[in-house]
Short mmCIF file of C-alpha atoms in Angstrom, two decimals:
data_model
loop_
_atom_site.label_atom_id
_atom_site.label_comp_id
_atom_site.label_asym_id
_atom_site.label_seq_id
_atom_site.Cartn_x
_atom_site.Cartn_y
_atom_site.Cartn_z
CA UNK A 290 232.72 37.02 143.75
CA UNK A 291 235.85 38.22 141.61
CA UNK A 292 233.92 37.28 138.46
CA UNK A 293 230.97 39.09 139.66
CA UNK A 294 233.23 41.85 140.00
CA UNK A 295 235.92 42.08 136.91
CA UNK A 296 232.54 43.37 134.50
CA UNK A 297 232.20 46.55 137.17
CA UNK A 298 236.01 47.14 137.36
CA UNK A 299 236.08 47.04 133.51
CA UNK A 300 233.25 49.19 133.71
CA UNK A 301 234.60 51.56 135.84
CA UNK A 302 238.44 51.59 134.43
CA UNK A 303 236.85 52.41 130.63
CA UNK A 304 235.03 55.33 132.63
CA UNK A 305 238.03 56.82 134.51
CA UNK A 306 240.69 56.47 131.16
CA UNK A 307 238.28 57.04 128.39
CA UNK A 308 235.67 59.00 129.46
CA UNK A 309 237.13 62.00 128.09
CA UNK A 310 236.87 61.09 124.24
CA UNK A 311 233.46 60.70 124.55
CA UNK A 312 231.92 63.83 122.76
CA UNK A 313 230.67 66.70 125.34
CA UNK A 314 227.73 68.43 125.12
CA UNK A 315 227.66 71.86 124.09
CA UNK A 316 229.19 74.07 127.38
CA UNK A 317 231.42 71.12 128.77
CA UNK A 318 234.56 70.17 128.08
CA UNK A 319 236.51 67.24 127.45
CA UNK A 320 238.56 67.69 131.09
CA UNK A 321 234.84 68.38 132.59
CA UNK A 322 233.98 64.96 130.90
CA UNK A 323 237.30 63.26 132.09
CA UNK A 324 236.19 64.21 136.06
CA UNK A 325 233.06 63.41 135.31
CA UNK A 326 233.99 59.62 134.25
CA UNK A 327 236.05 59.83 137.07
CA UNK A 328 233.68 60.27 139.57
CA UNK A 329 231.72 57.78 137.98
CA UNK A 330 233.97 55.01 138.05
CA UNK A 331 235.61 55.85 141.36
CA UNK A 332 232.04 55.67 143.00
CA UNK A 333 231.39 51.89 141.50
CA UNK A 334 234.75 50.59 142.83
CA UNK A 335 233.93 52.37 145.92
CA UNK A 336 230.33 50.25 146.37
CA UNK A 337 231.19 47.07 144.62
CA UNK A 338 234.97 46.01 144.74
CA UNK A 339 236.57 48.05 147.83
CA UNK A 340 237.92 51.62 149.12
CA UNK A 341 241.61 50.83 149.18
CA UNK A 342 243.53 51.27 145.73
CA UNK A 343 239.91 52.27 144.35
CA UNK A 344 240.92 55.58 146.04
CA UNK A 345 244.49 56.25 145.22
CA UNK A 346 243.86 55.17 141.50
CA UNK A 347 241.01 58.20 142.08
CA UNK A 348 243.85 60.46 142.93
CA UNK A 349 246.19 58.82 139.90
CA UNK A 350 243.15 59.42 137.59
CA UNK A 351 242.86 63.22 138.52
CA UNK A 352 246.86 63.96 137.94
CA UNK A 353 246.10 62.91 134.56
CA UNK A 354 243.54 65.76 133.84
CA UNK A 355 245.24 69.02 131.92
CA UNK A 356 243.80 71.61 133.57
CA UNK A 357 244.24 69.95 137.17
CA UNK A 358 248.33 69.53 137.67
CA UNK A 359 249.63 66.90 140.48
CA UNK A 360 250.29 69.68 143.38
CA UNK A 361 246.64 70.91 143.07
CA UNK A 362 245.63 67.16 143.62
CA UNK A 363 247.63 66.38 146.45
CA UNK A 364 246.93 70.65 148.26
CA UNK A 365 243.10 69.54 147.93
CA UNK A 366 243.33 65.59 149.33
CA UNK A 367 246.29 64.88 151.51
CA UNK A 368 246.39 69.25 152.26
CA UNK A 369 243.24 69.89 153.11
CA UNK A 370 242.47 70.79 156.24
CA UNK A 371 239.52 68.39 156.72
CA UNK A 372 242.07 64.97 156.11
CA UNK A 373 244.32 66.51 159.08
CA UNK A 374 241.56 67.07 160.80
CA UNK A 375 240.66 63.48 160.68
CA UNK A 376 244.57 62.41 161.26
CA UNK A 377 244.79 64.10 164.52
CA UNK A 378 241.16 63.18 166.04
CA UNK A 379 241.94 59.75 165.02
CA UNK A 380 245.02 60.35 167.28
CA UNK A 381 243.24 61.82 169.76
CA UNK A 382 240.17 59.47 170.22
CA UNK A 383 242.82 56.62 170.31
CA UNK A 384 244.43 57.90 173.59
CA UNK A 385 240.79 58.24 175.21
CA UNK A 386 239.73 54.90 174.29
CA UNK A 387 242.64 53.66 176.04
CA UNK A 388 240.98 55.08 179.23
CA UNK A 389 237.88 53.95 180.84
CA UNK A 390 236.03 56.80 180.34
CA UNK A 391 234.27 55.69 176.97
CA UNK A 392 234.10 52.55 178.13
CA UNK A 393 231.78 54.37 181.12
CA UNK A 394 229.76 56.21 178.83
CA UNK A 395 228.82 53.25 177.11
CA UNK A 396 227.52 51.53 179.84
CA UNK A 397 225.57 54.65 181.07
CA UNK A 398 223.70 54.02 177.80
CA UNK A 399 223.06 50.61 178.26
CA UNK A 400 222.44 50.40 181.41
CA UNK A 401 219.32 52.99 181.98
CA UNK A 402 216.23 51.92 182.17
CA UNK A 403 214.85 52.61 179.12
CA UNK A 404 217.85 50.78 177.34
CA UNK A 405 216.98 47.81 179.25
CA UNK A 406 213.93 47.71 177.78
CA UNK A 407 215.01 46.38 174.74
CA UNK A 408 217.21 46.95 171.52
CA UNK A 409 214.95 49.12 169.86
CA UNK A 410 214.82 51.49 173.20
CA UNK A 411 218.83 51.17 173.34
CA UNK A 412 218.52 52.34 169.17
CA UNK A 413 216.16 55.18 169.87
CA UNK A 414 217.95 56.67 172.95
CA UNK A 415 221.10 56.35 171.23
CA UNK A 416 220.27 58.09 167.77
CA UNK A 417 218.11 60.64 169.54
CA UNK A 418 221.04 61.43 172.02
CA UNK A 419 223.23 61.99 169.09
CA UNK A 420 220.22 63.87 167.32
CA UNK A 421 219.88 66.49 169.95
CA UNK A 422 223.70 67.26 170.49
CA UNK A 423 224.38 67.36 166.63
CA UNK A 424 221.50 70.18 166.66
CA UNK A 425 224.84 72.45 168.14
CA UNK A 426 227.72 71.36 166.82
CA UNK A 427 229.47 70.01 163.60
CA UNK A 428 228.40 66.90 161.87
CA UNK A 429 231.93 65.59 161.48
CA UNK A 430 232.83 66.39 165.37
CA UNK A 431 229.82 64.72 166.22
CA UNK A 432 230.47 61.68 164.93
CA UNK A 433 234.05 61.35 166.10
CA UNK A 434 232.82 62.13 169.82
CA UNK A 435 229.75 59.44 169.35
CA UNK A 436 232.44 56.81 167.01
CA UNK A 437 234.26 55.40 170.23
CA UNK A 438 231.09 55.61 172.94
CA UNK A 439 229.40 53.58 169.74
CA UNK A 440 232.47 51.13 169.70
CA UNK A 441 232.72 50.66 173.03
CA UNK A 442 228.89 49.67 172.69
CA UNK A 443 229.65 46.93 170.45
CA UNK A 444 232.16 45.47 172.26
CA UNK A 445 229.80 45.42 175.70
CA UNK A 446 227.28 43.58 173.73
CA UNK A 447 228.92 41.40 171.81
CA UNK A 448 228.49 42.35 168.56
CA UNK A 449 230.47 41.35 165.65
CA UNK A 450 231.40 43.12 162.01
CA UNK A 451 228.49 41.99 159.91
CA UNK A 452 225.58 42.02 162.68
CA UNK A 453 223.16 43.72 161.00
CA UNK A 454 222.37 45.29 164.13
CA UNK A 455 225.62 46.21 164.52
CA UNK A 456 224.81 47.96 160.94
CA UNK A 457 221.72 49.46 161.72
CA UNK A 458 223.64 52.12 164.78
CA UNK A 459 226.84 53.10 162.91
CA UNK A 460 224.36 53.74 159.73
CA UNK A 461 221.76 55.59 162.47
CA UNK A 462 224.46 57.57 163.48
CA UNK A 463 225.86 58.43 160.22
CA UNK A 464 222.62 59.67 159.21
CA UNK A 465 221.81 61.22 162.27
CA UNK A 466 224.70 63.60 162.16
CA UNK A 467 223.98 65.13 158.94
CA UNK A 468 220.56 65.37 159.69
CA UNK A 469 221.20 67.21 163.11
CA UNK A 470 223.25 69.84 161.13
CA UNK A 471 220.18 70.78 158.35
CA UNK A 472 218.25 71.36 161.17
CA UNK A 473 219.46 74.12 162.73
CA UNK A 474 222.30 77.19 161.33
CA UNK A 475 223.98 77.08 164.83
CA UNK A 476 226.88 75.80 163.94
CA UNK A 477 225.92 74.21 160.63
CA UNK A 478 227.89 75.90 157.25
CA UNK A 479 225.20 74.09 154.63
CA UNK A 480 222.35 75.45 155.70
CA UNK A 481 223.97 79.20 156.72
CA UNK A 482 225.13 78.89 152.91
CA UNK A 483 221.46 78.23 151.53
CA UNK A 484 220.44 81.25 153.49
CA UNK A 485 223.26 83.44 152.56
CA UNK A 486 222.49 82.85 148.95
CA UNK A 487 219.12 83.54 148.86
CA UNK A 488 220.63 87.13 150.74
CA UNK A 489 222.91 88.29 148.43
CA UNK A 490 220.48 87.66 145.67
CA UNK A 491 217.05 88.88 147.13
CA UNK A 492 218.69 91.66 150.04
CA UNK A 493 216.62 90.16 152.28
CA UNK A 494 217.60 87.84 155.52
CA UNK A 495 216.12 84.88 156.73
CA UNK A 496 216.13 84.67 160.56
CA UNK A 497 217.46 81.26 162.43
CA UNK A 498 213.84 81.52 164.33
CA UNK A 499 211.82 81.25 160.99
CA UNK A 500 214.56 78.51 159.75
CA UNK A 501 214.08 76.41 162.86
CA UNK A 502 210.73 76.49 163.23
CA UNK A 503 209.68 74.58 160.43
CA UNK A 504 213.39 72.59 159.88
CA UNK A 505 213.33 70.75 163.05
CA UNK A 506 210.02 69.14 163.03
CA UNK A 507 210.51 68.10 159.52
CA UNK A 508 214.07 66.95 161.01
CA UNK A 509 211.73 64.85 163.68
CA UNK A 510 209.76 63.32 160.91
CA UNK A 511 213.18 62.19 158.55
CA UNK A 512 214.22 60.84 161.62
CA UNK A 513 211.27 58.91 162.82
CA UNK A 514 210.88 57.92 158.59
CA UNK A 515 214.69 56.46 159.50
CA UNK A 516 213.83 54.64 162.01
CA UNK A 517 210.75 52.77 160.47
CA UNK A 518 213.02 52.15 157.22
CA UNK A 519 215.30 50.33 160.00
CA UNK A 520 212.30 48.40 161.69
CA UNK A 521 210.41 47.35 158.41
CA UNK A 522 212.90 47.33 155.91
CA UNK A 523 216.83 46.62 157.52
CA UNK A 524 214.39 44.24 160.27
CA UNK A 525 218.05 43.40 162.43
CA UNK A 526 218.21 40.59 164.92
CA UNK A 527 217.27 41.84 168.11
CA UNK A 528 216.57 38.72 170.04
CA UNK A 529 219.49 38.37 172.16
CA UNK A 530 219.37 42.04 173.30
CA UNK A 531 215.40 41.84 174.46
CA UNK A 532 216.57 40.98 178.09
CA UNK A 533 218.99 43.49 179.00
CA UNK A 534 220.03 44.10 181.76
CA UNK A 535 222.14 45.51 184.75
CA UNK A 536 223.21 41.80 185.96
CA UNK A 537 224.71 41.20 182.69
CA UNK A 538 227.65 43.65 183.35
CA UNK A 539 228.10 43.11 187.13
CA UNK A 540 231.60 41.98 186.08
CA UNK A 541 232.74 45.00 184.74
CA UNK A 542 233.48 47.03 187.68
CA UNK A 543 236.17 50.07 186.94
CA UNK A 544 238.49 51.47 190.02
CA UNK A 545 238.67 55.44 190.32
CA UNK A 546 239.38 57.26 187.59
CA UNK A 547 243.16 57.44 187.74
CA UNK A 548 245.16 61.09 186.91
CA UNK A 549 246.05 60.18 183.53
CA UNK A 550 242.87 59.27 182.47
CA UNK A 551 241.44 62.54 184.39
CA UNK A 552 244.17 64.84 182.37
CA UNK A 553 243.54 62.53 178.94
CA UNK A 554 239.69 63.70 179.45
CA UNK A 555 240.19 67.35 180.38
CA UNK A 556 242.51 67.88 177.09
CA UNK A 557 239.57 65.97 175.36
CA UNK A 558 236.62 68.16 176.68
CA UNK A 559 239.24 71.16 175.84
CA UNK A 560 239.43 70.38 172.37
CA UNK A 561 235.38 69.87 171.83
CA UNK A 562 234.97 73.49 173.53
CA UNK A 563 237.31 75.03 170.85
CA UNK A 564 235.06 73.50 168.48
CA UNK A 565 231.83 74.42 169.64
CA UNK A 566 232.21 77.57 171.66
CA UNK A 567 232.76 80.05 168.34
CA UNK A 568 228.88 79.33 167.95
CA UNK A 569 228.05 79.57 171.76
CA UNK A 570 229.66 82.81 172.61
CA UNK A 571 229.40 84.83 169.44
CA UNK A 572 226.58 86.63 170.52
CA UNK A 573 228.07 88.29 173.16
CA UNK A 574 232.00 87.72 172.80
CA UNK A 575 232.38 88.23 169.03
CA UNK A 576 235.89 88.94 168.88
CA UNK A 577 236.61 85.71 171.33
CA UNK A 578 234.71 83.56 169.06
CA UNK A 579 236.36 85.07 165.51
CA UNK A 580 239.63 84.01 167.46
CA UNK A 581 238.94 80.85 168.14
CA UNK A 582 237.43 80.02 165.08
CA UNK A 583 240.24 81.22 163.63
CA UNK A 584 241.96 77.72 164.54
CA UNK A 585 239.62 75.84 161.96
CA UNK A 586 238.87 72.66 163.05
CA UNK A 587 242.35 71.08 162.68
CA UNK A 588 244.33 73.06 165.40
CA UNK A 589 242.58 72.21 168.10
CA UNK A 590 242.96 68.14 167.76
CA UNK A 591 246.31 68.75 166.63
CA UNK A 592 246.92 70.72 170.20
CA UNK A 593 245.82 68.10 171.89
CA UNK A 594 247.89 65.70 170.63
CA UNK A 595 250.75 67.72 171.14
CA UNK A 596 250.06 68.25 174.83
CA UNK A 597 249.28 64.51 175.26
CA UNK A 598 252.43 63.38 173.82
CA UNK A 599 254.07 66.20 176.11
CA UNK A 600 252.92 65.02 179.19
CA UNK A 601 254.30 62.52 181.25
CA UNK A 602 252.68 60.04 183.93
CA UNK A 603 254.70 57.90 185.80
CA UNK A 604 257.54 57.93 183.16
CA UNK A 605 255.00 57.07 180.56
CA UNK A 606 253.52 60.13 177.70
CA UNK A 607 250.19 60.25 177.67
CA UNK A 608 250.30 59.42 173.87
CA UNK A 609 252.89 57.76 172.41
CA UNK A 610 252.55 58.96 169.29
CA UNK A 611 253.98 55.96 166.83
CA UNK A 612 251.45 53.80 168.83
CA UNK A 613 248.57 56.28 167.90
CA UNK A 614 249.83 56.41 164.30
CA UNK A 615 250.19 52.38 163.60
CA UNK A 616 247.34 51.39 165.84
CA UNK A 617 244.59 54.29 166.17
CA UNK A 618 244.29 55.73 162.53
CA UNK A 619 242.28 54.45 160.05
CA UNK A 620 244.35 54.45 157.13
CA UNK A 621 242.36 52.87 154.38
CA UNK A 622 239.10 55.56 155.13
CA UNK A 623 241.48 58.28 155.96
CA UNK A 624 242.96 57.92 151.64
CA UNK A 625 239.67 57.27 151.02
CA UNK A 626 238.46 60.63 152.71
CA UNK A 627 241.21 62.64 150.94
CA UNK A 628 240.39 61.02 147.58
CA UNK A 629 237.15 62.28 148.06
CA UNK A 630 238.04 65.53 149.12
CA UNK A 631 239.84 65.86 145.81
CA UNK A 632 237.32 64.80 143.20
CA UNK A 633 234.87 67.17 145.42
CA UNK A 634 237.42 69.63 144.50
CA UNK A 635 237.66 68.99 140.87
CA UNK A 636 234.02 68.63 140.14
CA UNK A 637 234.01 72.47 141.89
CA UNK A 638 237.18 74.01 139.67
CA UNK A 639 235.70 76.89 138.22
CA UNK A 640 238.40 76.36 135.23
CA UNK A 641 236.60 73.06 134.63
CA UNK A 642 233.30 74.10 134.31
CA UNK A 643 231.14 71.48 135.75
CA UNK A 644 229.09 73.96 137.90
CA UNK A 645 228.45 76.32 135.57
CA UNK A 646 227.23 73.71 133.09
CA UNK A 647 225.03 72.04 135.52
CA UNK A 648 223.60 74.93 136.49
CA UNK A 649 222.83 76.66 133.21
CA UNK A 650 221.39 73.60 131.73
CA UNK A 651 218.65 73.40 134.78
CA UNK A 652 217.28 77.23 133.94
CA UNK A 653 215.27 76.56 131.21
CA UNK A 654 214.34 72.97 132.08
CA UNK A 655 213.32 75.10 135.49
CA UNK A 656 211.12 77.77 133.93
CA UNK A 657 209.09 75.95 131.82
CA UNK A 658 207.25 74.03 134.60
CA UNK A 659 204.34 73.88 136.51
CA UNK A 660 205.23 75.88 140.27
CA UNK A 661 204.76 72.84 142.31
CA UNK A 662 206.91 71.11 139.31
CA UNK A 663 209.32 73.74 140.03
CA UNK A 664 210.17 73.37 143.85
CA UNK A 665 209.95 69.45 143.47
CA UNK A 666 212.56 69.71 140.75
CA UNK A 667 214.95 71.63 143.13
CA UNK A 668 214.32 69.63 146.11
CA UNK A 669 214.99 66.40 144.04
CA UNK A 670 218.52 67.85 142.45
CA UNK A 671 219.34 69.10 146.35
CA UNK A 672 218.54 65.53 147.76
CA UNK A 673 219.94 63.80 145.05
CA UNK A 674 223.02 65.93 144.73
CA UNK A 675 223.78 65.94 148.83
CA UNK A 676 223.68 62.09 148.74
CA UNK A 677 226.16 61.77 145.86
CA UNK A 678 228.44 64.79 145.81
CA UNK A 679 229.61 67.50 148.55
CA UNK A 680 226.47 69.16 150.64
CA UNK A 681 228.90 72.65 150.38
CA UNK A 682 228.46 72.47 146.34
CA UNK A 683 224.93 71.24 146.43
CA UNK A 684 223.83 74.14 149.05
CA UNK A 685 225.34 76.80 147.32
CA UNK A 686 224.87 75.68 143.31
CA UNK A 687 220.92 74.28 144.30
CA UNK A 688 220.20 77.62 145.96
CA UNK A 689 222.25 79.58 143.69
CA UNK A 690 219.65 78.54 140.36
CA UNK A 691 216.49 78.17 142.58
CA UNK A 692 216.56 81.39 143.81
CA UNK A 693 216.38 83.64 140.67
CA UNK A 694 213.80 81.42 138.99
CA UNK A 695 211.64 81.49 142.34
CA UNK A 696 211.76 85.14 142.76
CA UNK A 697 210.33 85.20 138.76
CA UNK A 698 207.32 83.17 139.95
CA UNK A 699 204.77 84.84 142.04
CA UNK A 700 203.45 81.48 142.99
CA UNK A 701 206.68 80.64 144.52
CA UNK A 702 208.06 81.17 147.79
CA UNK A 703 211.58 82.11 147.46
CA UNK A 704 212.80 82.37 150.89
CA UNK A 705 210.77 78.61 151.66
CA UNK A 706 212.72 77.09 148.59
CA UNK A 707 215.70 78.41 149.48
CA UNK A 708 215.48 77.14 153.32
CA UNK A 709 214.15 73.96 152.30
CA UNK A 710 217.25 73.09 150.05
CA UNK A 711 219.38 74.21 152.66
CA UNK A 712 218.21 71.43 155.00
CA UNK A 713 217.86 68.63 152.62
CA UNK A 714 221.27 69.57 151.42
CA UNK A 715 222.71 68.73 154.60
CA UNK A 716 221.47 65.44 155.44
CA UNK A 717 222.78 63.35 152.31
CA UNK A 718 224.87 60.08 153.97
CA UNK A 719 224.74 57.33 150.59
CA UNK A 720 227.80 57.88 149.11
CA UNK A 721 231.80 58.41 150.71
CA UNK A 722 231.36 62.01 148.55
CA UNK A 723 228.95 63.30 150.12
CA UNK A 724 230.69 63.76 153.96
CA UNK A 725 234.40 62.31 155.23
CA UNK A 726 232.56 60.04 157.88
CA UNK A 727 230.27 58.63 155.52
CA UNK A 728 233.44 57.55 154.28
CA UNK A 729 234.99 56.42 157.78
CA UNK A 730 231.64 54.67 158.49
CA UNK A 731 231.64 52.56 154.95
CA UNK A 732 235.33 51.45 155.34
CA UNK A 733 234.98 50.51 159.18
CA UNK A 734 233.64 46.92 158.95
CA UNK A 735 230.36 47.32 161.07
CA UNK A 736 228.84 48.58 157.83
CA UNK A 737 229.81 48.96 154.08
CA UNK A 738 229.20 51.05 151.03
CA UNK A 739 226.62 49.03 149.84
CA UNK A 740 224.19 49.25 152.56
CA UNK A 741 225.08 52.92 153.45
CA UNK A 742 224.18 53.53 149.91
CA UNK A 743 221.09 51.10 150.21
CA UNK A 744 219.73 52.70 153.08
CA UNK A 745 220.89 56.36 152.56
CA UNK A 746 218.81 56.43 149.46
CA UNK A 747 215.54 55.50 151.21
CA UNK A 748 215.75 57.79 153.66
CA UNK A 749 216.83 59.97 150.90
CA UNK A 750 213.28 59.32 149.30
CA UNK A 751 211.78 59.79 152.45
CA UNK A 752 213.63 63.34 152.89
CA UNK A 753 212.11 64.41 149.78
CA UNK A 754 208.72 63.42 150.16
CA UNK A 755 208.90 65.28 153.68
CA UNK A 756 210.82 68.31 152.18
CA UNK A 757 208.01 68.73 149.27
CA UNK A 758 204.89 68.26 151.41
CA UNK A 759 205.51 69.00 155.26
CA UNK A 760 208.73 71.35 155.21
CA UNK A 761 207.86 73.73 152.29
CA UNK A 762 204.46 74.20 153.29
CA UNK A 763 205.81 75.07 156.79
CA UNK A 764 208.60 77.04 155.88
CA UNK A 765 205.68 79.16 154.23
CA UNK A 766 204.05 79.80 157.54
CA UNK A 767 207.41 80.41 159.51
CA UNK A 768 209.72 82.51 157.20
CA UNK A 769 208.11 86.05 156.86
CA UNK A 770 210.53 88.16 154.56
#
């Protein structure tokens, strides 16, 4: 294995530290080609040797490029507000799987009658259930409410790191979360950028009706095109699950709900309402919701530690917070998560040019095609992009050159294109870049970078396919502007 590897982390070291003396093309320049071969070798440690020093040399690497300096690396990674955002749910997710209450959850899963039916019902009703909430909230609070009920899933039914079972649901919910946030705005910044885009530029707005409409049946089909890549393709071991049922856990009986788990759940349920309820009650409490929103997404899980460690049962805090520190944070995918954070960040400087580049050198590639040509080469950067870099940057730059080109075109809908990118921008899950819990999920054990990147792509292939031929076409009949 380490031979098998030492010809990739050559690779990937002469791409990180030389990278930048290889000439640029004409509009980028040598620092945009040093974060370029950064990115670049970064991403083949990642999926191929391991996610530990792979992502601190990432961070190195980046000090080292002029026009970045060493504060602006560490404000964008270890400051940003999505890496304590992950420090303090980690925190607080470790004091509720401490109580029973996940442990509940999970069983409520397993335990209904469709579950029993089999694995593939237990898959289905799991991924849908995460599906259908994820159509309202944030992708990346999603999947740390669904992480522990998943867990505690695992541990009910016995399944070890490296079932490819086991696999199968923390990939399924990976990619379930991103695509439950392209298919609807509530909620959802990548495909509220999309639309804002094609605004500014054309002065006309899309409505969330039109967008839904034709995103969330092309959502259904992704998702059903998932699940047949799992059942023909991933084919896991499902033979010892076929005869589920209730008898099975007859020994795990829980007393009452005791107070501390009861106040341990409440500040729970009170942080997940700060994050949702901005979206909820906007309509008719605007001011409410700009307030609470105000908190970002960080606040609230830091709160909630805070009160937890405050509070005292029998003697004993509700969190103690050295325990949660050493014993329910992920460390390795947390650097991980702010290494990618950063190089997100640097491909995005302004001062290094990337963007710009990219997006001049796709205009006239752009207008000299065929229409159809046209919105399958957008689609294909969006999907491609989303699955290898941030959705954020592939929303707004995808949009931000489509746009203008299709409102050249009379054969072109402008307001389609633009609504289509926005979803398939939001549902790329191959690559740690491309969302923090991809990340997370890679680096946990019950899957890896490999096959998140294996089976991310396919459904990546699938998302384009449906994008070109069922969601354009619809997004024709449902967006009047």
């Amino acid at each position: 294995m380490k031979n098998r590897k030492t010809p990739i982390m050559l690779l990937a070291l002469l791409a990180i530290f030389f990278f930048r003396f290889i000439p640029a093309p004409t509009g980028l320049s040598a620092d945009g080609m040093q974060v370029v071969g950064i990115f670049l070798g970064t991403l083949m440690l990642w999926i191929f040797v391991g996610i530990d020093w792979p992502s601190l040399l990432c961070l190195a690497a980046l000090t080292l490029v002029p026009t970045l300096n060493p504060a602006q690396v560490f404000a964008s990674s270890f400051g940003n507000e999505t890496f304590t955002f992950l420090l303090f749910t980690f925190m607080l997710t470790y004091a509720l799987s401490q109580t029973s209450i996940i442990k509940r959850v999970a069983l409520a899963f397993i335990t209904s009658k469709w579950a029993q039916k089999g694995a593939w019902q237990l898959t289905l009703l799991f991924l849908l259930s995460v599906l259908f909430i994820g159509l309202f909230i944030s992708p990346t609070v999603l999947f740390f409410i669904m992480l522990p009920i998943l867990e505690e899933i695992y541990e009910i039914l016995g399944l070890k790191k490296g079932s490819n079972f086991a696999s199968m649901l923390m990939i399924g919910l990976v990619i379930s979360c991103s695509l439950s946030s392209g298919m609807t705005p509530i909620a959802h910044v990548f495909p509220v950028i999309a639309l804002g885009v094609f605004e500014s530029i054309a002065n006309v707005t899309i409505s969330y009706a039109g967008y839904m409409a034709f995103a969330i049946p092309a959502g259904l089909l992704i998702f059903l095109f998932m699940l047949l890549v799992f059942r023909f393709i991933l084919k896991p071991d499902t033979q010892q699950f076929k005869q589920l049922d209730k008898t099975d856990f007859k020994q795990m009986t829980f007393a009452q709900v005791t107070k501390r788990e009861k106040i341990i759940l409440t500040v729970f349920v009170l942080v997940i309402l700060l994050w949702i309820l901005p979206g909820i009650i906007s309509p008719i409490l605007p001011n409410v919701a700009a307030l609470i929103d105000s908190f970002g997404t960080a606040v609230p899980p830091l709160a909630g530690v805070v009160i937890l460690a405050m509070i005292q049962v029998e003697g004993k805090p509700l969190l103690v917070i050295n325990e949660a520190i050493t014993k329910g944070v992920s460390w390795p995918s947390l650097i991980m998560a702010a290494s990618t954070l950063a190089i997100g960040s640097a491909l995005t400087n302004e001062n290094i040019g990337l963007i710009t580049y990219v997006s001049e050198a796709m205009k006239p590639i752009a207008q000299g095609l065929a229409p159809l040509l046209i919105i399958g080469l957008f689609i294909t950067w969006a999907t491609i992009e989303s699955n290898i870099g941030s959705h954020m940057v592939t929303s707004q730059v995808v949009t931000s050159v489509a746009v203008p080109i299709a409102l050249s075109s009379n054969a072109i809908e402008a307001a389609s294109l633009a609504a289509v990118i926005g979803l398939v921008a939001s549902i790329g899950s191959a690559t740690p870049p491309s969302m923090p819990y991809v990340a997370i999920a890679g680096s946990s054990g019950w899957t890896n970078t490999i096959q998140m990147l294996k089976y991310g792509m396919l459904v990546a292939l699938g998302t384009l396919v449906i994008a070109l031929f069922v969601a354009y076409p619809l997004a024709n009949l449902f967006i009047n502007v």
